[in-house]
mmCIF file of C-alpha atoms in Angstrom:
data_model
loop_
_atom_site.group_PDB
_atom_site.id
_atom_site.type_symbol
_atom_site.label_atom_id
_atom_site.label_comp_id
_atom_site.label_asym_id
_atom_site.label_seq_id
_atom_site.Cartn_x
_atom_site.Cartn_y
_atom_site.Cartn_z
ATOM 1 C CA MET C 67 -31.219 -0.239 23.671
ATOM 2 C CA ALA C 68 -30.574 -0.136 20.003
ATOM 3 C CA GLU C 69 -34.197 0.954 19.487
ATOM 4 C CA ASP C 70 -33.275 4.367 20.427
ATOM 5 C CA CYS C 71 -30.875 4.339 17.589
ATOM 6 C CA ARG C 72 -33.334 3.230 14.963
ATOM 7 C CA THR C 73 -35.826 5.833 15.830
ATOM 8 C CA THR C 74 -33.612 8.957 16.488
ATOM 9 C CA ARG C 75 -33.503 11.410 13.596
ATOM 10 C CA PHE C 76 -31.248 14.354 13.366
ATOM 11 C CA GLU C 77 -32.606 16.289 10.499
ATOM 12 C CA LEU C 78 -33.366 19.971 11.108
ATOM 13 C CA GLN C 79 -31.775 19.550 14.666
ATOM 14 C CA SER C 80 -28.714 21.592 15.674
ATOM 15 C CA ARG C 81 -25.337 19.744 15.841
ATOM 16 C CA ARG C 82 -25.491 20.271 19.655
ATOM 17 C CA GLU C 83 -28.837 18.572 19.872
ATOM 18 C CA ALA C 84 -27.925 15.790 17.467
ATOM 19 C CA PHE C 85 -24.721 15.147 19.570
ATOM 20 C CA ARG C 86 -26.667 14.952 22.839
ATOM 21 C CA LEU C 87 -29.276 12.478 21.304
ATOM 22 C CA ALA C 88 -26.391 10.449 19.790
ATOM 23 C CA VAL C 89 -24.613 10.293 23.340
ATOM 24 C CA ARG C 90 -27.809 9.018 24.727
ATOM 25 C CA SER C 91 -28.343 6.352 22.223
ATOM 26 C CA LEU C 92 -24.879 5.072 22.476
ATOM 27 C CA ARG C 93 -24.937 5.032 26.293
ATOM 28 C CA GLN C 94 -28.220 3.025 26.063
ATOM 29 C CA ALA C 95 -26.543 0.574 23.751
ATOM 30 C CA GLY C 96 -23.764 -0.147 26.124
ATOM 31 C CA VAL C 97 -20.964 1.773 24.543
ATOM 32 C CA SER C 98 -18.254 2.796 27.084
ATOM 33 C CA THR C 99 -17.205 5.995 25.489
ATOM 34 C CA PRO C 100 -20.384 7.629 24.279
ATOM 35 C CA GLU C 101 -19.167 11.160 24.194
ATOM 36 C CA LEU C 102 -15.865 10.448 22.449
ATOM 37 C CA ASP C 103 -17.402 8.196 19.884
ATOM 38 C CA ALA C 104 -20.221 10.578 18.963
ATOM 39 C CA ALA C 105 -17.619 13.354 18.517
ATOM 40 C CA VAL C 106 -15.455 11.298 16.287
ATOM 41 C CA LEU C 107 -18.454 10.208 14.146
ATOM 42 C CA MET C 108 -19.626 13.692 13.943
ATOM 43 C CA ALA C 109 -16.144 14.967 12.926
ATOM 44 C CA HIS C 110 -15.914 12.199 10.342
ATOM 45 C CA LEU C 111 -19.155 13.423 8.729
ATOM 46 C CA THR C 112 -18.340 17.141 8.890
ATOM 47 C CA GLY C 113 -14.580 16.820 8.264
ATOM 48 C CA GLY C 114 -13.620 18.733 11.390
ATOM 49 C CA ASP C 115 -11.747 17.921 14.459
ATOM 50 C CA PRO C 116 -13.492 15.748 17.149
ATOM 51 C CA GLY C 117 -12.563 18.303 19.792
ATOM 52 C CA GLU C 118 -14.134 21.084 17.939
ATOM 53 C CA VAL C 119 -17.329 19.509 16.548
ATOM 54 C CA LEU C 120 -19.501 21.700 18.762
ATOM 55 C CA LEU C 121 -17.938 25.071 17.947
ATOM 56 C CA ASN C 122 -20.630 25.582 15.424
ATOM 57 C CA GLY C 123 -23.197 23.663 17.532
ATOM 58 C CA GLN C 124 -26.187 25.862 16.260
ATOM 59 C CA GLN C 125 -25.696 24.767 12.767
ATOM 60 C CA THR C 126 -28.329 22.281 11.464
ATOM 61 C CA PHE C 127 -27.986 19.052 9.531
ATOM 62 C CA GLY C 128 -29.620 18.869 6.153
ATOM 63 C CA PRO C 129 -31.439 15.749 5.081
ATOM 64 C CA GLU C 130 -28.463 13.972 3.552
ATOM 65 C CA ASP C 131 -26.085 14.680 6.415
ATOM 66 C CA ALA C 132 -28.802 13.912 9.018
ATOM 67 C CA ALA C 133 -29.329 10.392 7.364
ATOM 68 C CA ARG C 134 -25.610 9.670 7.272
ATOM 69 C CA PHE C 135 -25.050 10.593 10.831
ATOM 70 C CA HIS C 136 -27.971 8.312 11.895
ATOM 71 C CA ASP C 137 -26.310 5.442 9.996
ATOM 72 C CA LEU C 138 -23.000 6.080 11.720
ATOM 73 C CA ILE C 139 -24.636 6.185 15.154
ATOM 74 C CA LEU C 140 -26.784 3.092 14.331
ATOM 75 C CA ARG C 141 -23.570 1.029 13.352
ATOM 76 C CA ARG C 142 -21.877 2.110 16.558
ATOM 77 C CA CYS C 143 -24.844 1.191 18.564
ATOM 78 C CA ARG C 144 -24.624 -2.367 16.947
ATOM 79 C CA ARG C 145 -21.110 -2.222 18.382
ATOM 80 C CA ASP C 146 -19.224 -1.964 15.183
ATOM 81 C CA PRO C 147 -15.831 -0.400 15.913
ATOM 82 C CA VAL C 148 -15.316 3.340 15.323
ATOM 83 C CA SER C 149 -12.254 2.522 13.311
ATOM 84 C CA GLN C 150 -14.159 0.225 11.032
ATOM 85 C CA ILE C 151 -16.927 2.711 10.669
ATOM 86 C CA THR C 152 -14.667 5.579 9.645
ATOM 87 C CA GLY C 153 -11.884 3.401 7.885
ATOM 88 C CA ILE C 154 -9.166 5.259 9.768
ATOM 89 C CA ARG C 155 -7.465 5.289 13.181
ATOM 90 C CA GLU C 156 -4.928 7.794 14.670
ATOM 91 C CA PHE C 157 -1.934 6.354 16.176
ATOM 92 C CA TYR C 158 1.253 8.131 17.386
ATOM 93 C CA SER C 159 -0.197 11.403 15.986
ATOM 94 C CA LEU C 160 -0.523 9.646 12.444
ATOM 95 C CA THR C 161 -3.581 8.619 10.626
ATOM 96 C CA PHE C 162 -3.702 5.049 9.282
ATOM 97 C CA LYS C 163 -6.165 3.171 6.999
ATOM 98 C CA ILE C 164 -7.951 0.465 8.865
ATOM 99 C CA THR C 165 -9.826 -2.459 7.450
ATOM 100 C CA PRO C 166 -11.366 -5.727 8.787
ATOM 101 C CA ASP C 167 -8.239 -7.361 7.850
ATOM 102 C CA VAL C 168 -5.996 -5.602 10.322
ATOM 103 C CA LEU C 169 -5.925 -5.029 14.047
ATOM 104 C CA THR C 170 -6.942 -1.685 15.115
ATOM 105 C CA PRO C 171 -3.796 0.028 16.680
ATOM 106 C CA ARG C 172 -4.302 0.621 20.451
ATOM 107 C CA PRO C 173 -2.621 3.562 22.574
ATOM 108 C CA GLU C 174 -0.799 1.133 24.502
ATOM 109 C CA THR C 175 1.285 0.088 21.660
ATOM 110 C CA GLU C 176 2.669 3.569 21.491
ATOM 111 C CA ILE C 177 4.790 2.475 24.508
ATOM 112 C CA LEU C 178 6.485 0.119 22.340
ATOM 113 C CA VAL C 179 7.031 2.593 19.651
ATOM 114 C CA GLU C 180 8.449 5.110 22.319
ATOM 115 C CA GLU C 181 10.846 2.568 23.638
ATOM 116 C CA ALA C 182 12.007 1.671 20.141
ATOM 117 C CA ILE C 183 12.649 5.260 19.206
ATOM 118 C CA ARG C 184 14.657 5.612 22.402
ATOM 119 C CA ILE C 185 16.814 2.640 21.523
ATOM 120 C CA MET C 186 17.390 3.858 18.053
ATOM 121 C CA ALA C 187 18.367 7.374 19.233
ATOM 122 C CA GLY C 188 21.473 5.825 20.736
ATOM 123 C CA MET C 189 22.430 4.141 17.479
ATOM 124 C CA GLU C 190 24.926 5.394 14.903
ATOM 125 C CA GLY C 191 24.271 5.121 11.295
ATOM 126 C CA GLU C 192 21.123 3.810 9.876
ATOM 127 C CA PRO C 193 19.205 1.512 12.304
ATOM 128 C CA ARG C 194 17.631 -1.537 10.626
ATOM 129 C CA VAL C 195 14.339 -2.771 12.112
ATOM 130 C CA LEU C 196 12.260 -5.914 11.686
ATOM 131 C CA ASP C 197 8.446 -5.543 12.565
ATOM 132 C CA VAL C 198 7.041 -8.960 13.086
ATOM 133 C CA GLY C 199 3.147 -9.140 12.455
ATOM 134 C CA THR C 200 2.939 -5.673 11.065
ATOM 135 C CA GLY C 201 -0.882 -5.608 10.440
ATOM 136 C CA SER C 202 -1.829 -1.998 9.357
ATOM 137 C CA GLY C 203 2.076 -1.062 9.455
ATOM 138 C CA ALA C 204 1.400 1.396 12.413
ATOM 139 C CA ILE C 205 4.533 0.434 14.276
ATOM 140 C CA ALA C 206 6.788 0.168 11.198
ATOM 141 C CA ILE C 207 5.651 3.358 9.783
ATOM 142 C CA SER C 208 5.526 5.237 13.151
ATOM 143 C CA LEU C 209 9.236 4.324 13.614
ATOM 144 C CA ALA C 210 10.219 5.338 9.947
ATOM 145 C CA VAL C 211 8.489 8.767 10.289
ATOM 146 C CA ALA C 212 10.095 9.421 13.727
ATOM 147 C CA ASP C 213 13.529 8.495 12.663
ATOM 148 C CA PRO C 214 14.344 9.305 8.968
ATOM 149 C CA ARG C 215 17.650 7.258 9.286
ATOM 150 C CA CYS C 216 15.965 3.763 9.995
ATOM 151 C CA HIS C 217 15.000 1.238 7.445
ATOM 152 C CA VAL C 218 12.219 -1.157 8.380
ATOM 153 C CA VAL C 219 11.187 -4.753 7.096
ATOM 154 C CA ALA C 220 7.475 -5.133 8.025
ATOM 155 C CA ALA C 221 6.292 -8.813 7.926
ATOM 156 C CA ASP C 222 2.870 -10.397 7.946
ATOM 157 C CA ILE C 223 1.452 -13.585 6.912
ATOM 158 C CA SER C 224 -1.749 -11.937 5.725
ATOM 159 C CA LEU C 225 -1.766 -10.747 2.110
ATOM 160 C CA PRO C 226 -4.820 -8.368 2.830
ATOM 161 C CA ALA C 227 -2.832 -6.842 5.841
ATOM 162 C CA ILE C 228 0.206 -6.420 3.530
ATOM 163 C CA ARG C 229 -1.892 -4.417 1.202
ATOM 164 C CA VAL C 230 -3.104 -2.232 3.928
ATOM 165 C CA ALA C 231 0.495 -1.656 5.136
ATOM 166 C CA ASN C 232 1.704 -0.739 1.836
ATOM 167 C CA PHE C 233 -1.128 1.718 1.353
ATOM 168 C CA ASN C 234 -0.371 3.302 4.712
ATOM 169 C CA ALA C 235 3.408 3.342 3.960
ATOM 170 C CA ARG C 236 2.607 5.297 0.784
ATOM 171 C CA ARG C 237 0.186 7.598 2.628
ATOM 172 C CA HIS C 238 3.081 8.668 4.905
ATOM 173 C CA SER C 239 5.700 8.877 2.234
ATOM 174 C CA VAL C 240 8.094 6.219 3.886
ATOM 175 C CA ARG C 241 7.516 3.439 1.141
ATOM 176 C CA ASN C 242 11.292 3.814 0.262
ATOM 177 C CA ARG C 243 12.204 2.971 3.751
ATOM 178 C CA VAL C 244 9.517 0.449 4.791
ATOM 179 C CA ALA C 245 9.681 -2.898 2.937
ATOM 180 C CA VAL C 246 6.476 -4.943 3.529
ATOM 181 C CA LEU C 247 6.808 -8.701 3.155
ATOM 182 C CA CYS C 248 4.642 -11.542 3.323
ATOM 183 C CA GLY C 249 5.659 -14.247 5.771
ATOM 184 C CA ASP C 250 6.516 -14.966 9.408
ATOM 185 C CA LEU C 251 9.704 -13.679 10.957
ATOM 186 C CA ALA C 252 12.700 -15.410 9.144
ATOM 187 C CA GLY C 253 10.258 -16.824 6.543
ATOM 188 C CA ALA C 254 9.548 -13.417 5.245
ATOM 189 C CA LEU C 255 13.200 -12.696 4.349
ATOM 190 C CA ALA C 256 14.403 -13.532 0.890
ATOM 191 C CA GLU C 257 18.007 -13.249 1.884
ATOM 192 C CA LYS C 258 19.966 -13.417 5.106
ATOM 193 C CA GLN C 259 19.582 -10.151 6.885
ATOM 194 C CA THR C 260 20.453 -8.843 10.353
ATOM 195 C CA PHE C 261 18.789 -6.147 12.439
ATOM 196 C CA ASP C 262 19.563 -3.645 15.118
ATOM 197 C CA LEU C 263 15.976 -4.012 16.541
ATOM 198 C CA ILE C 264 13.148 -6.431 16.315
ATOM 199 C CA VAL C 265 9.700 -5.190 17.430
ATOM 200 C CA SER C 266 6.529 -7.099 17.574
ATOM 201 C CA ASN C 267 2.774 -6.802 19.055
ATOM 202 C CA PRO C 268 1.920 -10.274 18.659
ATOM 203 C CA PRO C 269 -1.569 -11.954 19.402
ATOM 204 C CA TYR C 270 -1.480 -12.294 23.208
ATOM 205 C CA ILE C 271 -5.196 -12.889 24.253
ATOM 206 C CA GLY C 272 -5.857 -16.174 25.839
ATOM 207 C CA ARG C 273 -8.865 -18.345 24.904
ATOM 208 C CA GLU C 274 -10.889 -17.619 28.149
ATOM 209 C CA GLU C 275 -10.028 -13.872 28.087
ATOM 210 C CA PHE C 276 -11.110 -13.812 24.310
ATOM 211 C CA HIS C 277 -14.750 -14.407 25.395
ATOM 212 C CA ARG C 278 -14.844 -11.462 27.731
ATOM 213 C CA LEU C 279 -13.583 -8.977 25.197
ATOM 214 C CA PRO C 280 -16.109 -6.089 24.325
ATOM 215 C CA PRO C 281 -18.246 -6.864 21.335
ATOM 216 C CA GLU C 282 -16.477 -4.354 19.081
ATOM 217 C CA VAL C 283 -13.098 -5.923 19.649
ATOM 218 C CA LYS C 284 -14.306 -9.437 18.849
ATOM 219 C CA ARG C 285 -16.260 -8.215 15.747
ATOM 220 C CA GLY C 286 -13.684 -5.775 14.572
ATOM 221 C CA ASP C 287 -10.407 -7.163 14.753
ATOM 222 C CA PRO C 288 -9.147 -10.487 12.953
ATOM 223 C CA ARG C 289 -9.442 -13.365 15.381
ATOM 224 C CA GLU C 290 -5.952 -14.539 14.238
ATOM 225 C CA ALA C 291 -4.467 -11.064 15.336
ATOM 226 C CA LEU C 292 -5.907 -11.528 18.933
ATOM 227 C CA LEU C 293 -5.661 -15.142 19.940
ATOM 228 C CA GLY C 294 -2.231 -16.352 21.269
ATOM 229 C CA GLY C 295 -3.131 -19.838 22.394
ATOM 230 C CA LYS C 296 -4.556 -21.019 25.664
ATOM 231 C CA GLU C 297 -2.653 -18.480 27.859
ATOM 232 C CA GLY C 298 -1.918 -16.053 25.090
ATOM 233 C CA LEU C 299 1.757 -16.769 25.232
ATOM 234 C CA ASP C 300 2.185 -19.084 22.107
ATOM 235 C CA PHE C 301 4.168 -16.604 19.859
ATOM 236 C CA TYR C 302 6.711 -15.222 22.206
ATOM 237 C CA GLY C 303 8.903 -18.421 22.302
ATOM 238 C CA PRO C 304 9.266 -18.527 18.420
ATOM 239 C CA ILE C 305 9.744 -14.827 18.133
ATOM 240 C CA ALA C 306 12.503 -14.809 20.724
ATOM 241 C CA GLN C 307 14.099 -17.969 19.398
ATOM 242 C CA GLN C 308 13.980 -17.047 15.747
ATOM 243 C CA GLY C 309 14.772 -13.475 16.417
ATOM 244 C CA LEU C 310 18.109 -13.944 18.263
ATOM 245 C CA PRO C 311 20.142 -15.208 15.117
ATOM 246 C CA LEU C 312 18.581 -12.343 13.093
ATOM 247 C CA LEU C 313 19.733 -9.569 15.619
ATOM 248 C CA LYS C 314 23.113 -8.052 15.273
ATOM 249 C CA SER C 315 25.497 -8.169 18.395
ATOM 250 C CA GLY C 316 23.955 -5.962 21.045
ATOM 251 C CA GLY C 317 20.657 -5.820 19.176
ATOM 252 C CA SER C 318 17.293 -5.523 20.894
ATOM 253 C CA LEU C 319 13.930 -7.296 20.815
ATOM 254 C CA ILE C 320 10.961 -5.458 22.051
ATOM 255 C CA VAL C 321 7.450 -7.107 22.406
ATOM 256 C CA GLU C 322 4.076 -5.760 23.662
ATOM 257 C CA VAL C 323 2.499 -8.020 26.226
ATOM 258 C CA GLY C 324 -0.949 -8.529 27.889
ATOM 259 C CA ASP C 325 -2.061 -8.092 31.286
ATOM 260 C CA ARG C 326 0.071 -10.114 33.868
ATOM 261 C CA GLN C 327 2.236 -11.481 31.001
ATOM 262 C CA SER C 328 5.441 -9.345 31.474
ATOM 263 C CA VAL C 329 7.124 -11.640 34.003
ATOM 264 C CA LYS C 330 6.482 -14.973 32.029
ATOM 265 C CA VAL C 331 7.543 -13.163 28.775
ATOM 266 C CA SER C 332 10.674 -11.902 30.512
ATOM 267 C CA GLU C 333 11.514 -15.462 31.577
ATOM 268 C CA ILE C 334 11.121 -16.732 27.874
ATOM 269 C CA MET C 335 13.358 -14.100 26.634
ATOM 270 C CA ASP C 336 16.024 -15.217 29.407
ATOM 271 C CA GLU C 337 15.608 -18.886 28.394
ATOM 272 C CA ASN C 338 16.301 -18.054 24.749
ATOM 273 C CA GLY C 339 19.476 -16.084 25.565
ATOM 274 C CA TYR C 340 18.541 -12.392 25.790
ATOM 275 C CA ARG C 341 20.243 -10.237 28.349
ATOM 276 C CA SER C 342 19.546 -6.833 30.082
ATOM 277 C CA ILE C 343 15.877 -7.662 30.145
ATOM 278 C CA ARG C 344 13.435 -4.844 31.149
ATOM 279 C CA ILE C 345 9.775 -4.471 31.749
ATOM 280 C CA ILE C 346 8.304 -0.957 30.737
ATOM 281 C CA GLU C 347 5.170 -0.174 32.438
ATOM 282 C CA ASP C 348 2.065 1.898 31.419
ATOM 283 C CA LEU C 349 0.713 4.782 33.264
ATOM 284 C CA ALA C 350 -1.373 2.378 35.427
ATOM 285 C CA GLY C 351 1.805 0.599 36.481
ATOM 286 C CA ALA C 352 1.181 -2.651 34.469
ATOM 287 C CA GLY C 353 3.802 -4.309 32.511
ATOM 288 C CA ARG C 354 3.163 -3.555 28.920
ATOM 289 C CA VAL C 355 6.368 -3.935 26.947
ATOM 290 C CA VAL C 356 9.313 -6.238 27.445
ATOM 291 C CA ALA C 357 12.785 -5.670 26.004
ATOM 292 C CA GLY C 358 15.958 -7.583 25.804
ATOM 293 C CA ARG C 359 19.253 -7.584 24.218
ATOM 294 C CA LYS C 360 21.473 -9.928 22.433
ATOM 295 C CA ALA C 361 24.715 -10.357 24.170
ATOM 296 C CA ILE C 362 27.656 -8.264 22.657
ATOM 297 C CA ALA C 363 29.960 -10.798 20.941
#
């Protein structure tokens, strides 16, 4: 498996041939997306776009680039996540710095972002948003970039994650509208504040499911950002309960959920006083996001 990665050398080979060998090595190592990962890693090395890495496929690698590409492919064969190898991840058409201290943003989380943007579009003035468990800041920053009116408080209990989120906020020039604070929910707020919208992608992986995750997920993401208790539901009750008094009249709570959790999370929201609860499905028809509103006083 990984033996092929250790012995393959790309020096004096064309990019096209190096790509072919890299894909073969990744596939033998059990990587589920060998073509995509090889393209992303080659683009990271050459400074190009993953979709265009073979436009100059006849060019050859020099000794230094050949050694670097070999090392990149070897790390991926060892099942290091691509985002940890490159140090970046694209999310909602933005590029974010990623470290081992933060969860790698997933495409399914963009559903939550899109729902939040849709809700904010119907608001007047400057929407105020609280992002609970911000991690890299991907959700908070994507909302701030998408809607220049909004102001976001991004909270996390991890100081290393706070540093990453601050870096990403500066990278996208929204540091003046994204306040990154250390703490959990209400504990992160120095003074009484209320919000039009609370968003969160909390840990929702159950204990048994955790052991079935791909190696790159278990190795690449912080365990505390994944595990949500025995059934993966431990954080939804506190978020719903503590979030309600922080919402303005008619304000919304939007959370991402795991597979087969949407109905249970909807019940948790209902038990905590939320109304107009909706489940937003992904393209496969699975409930991925649950949204509820605070009753209008």
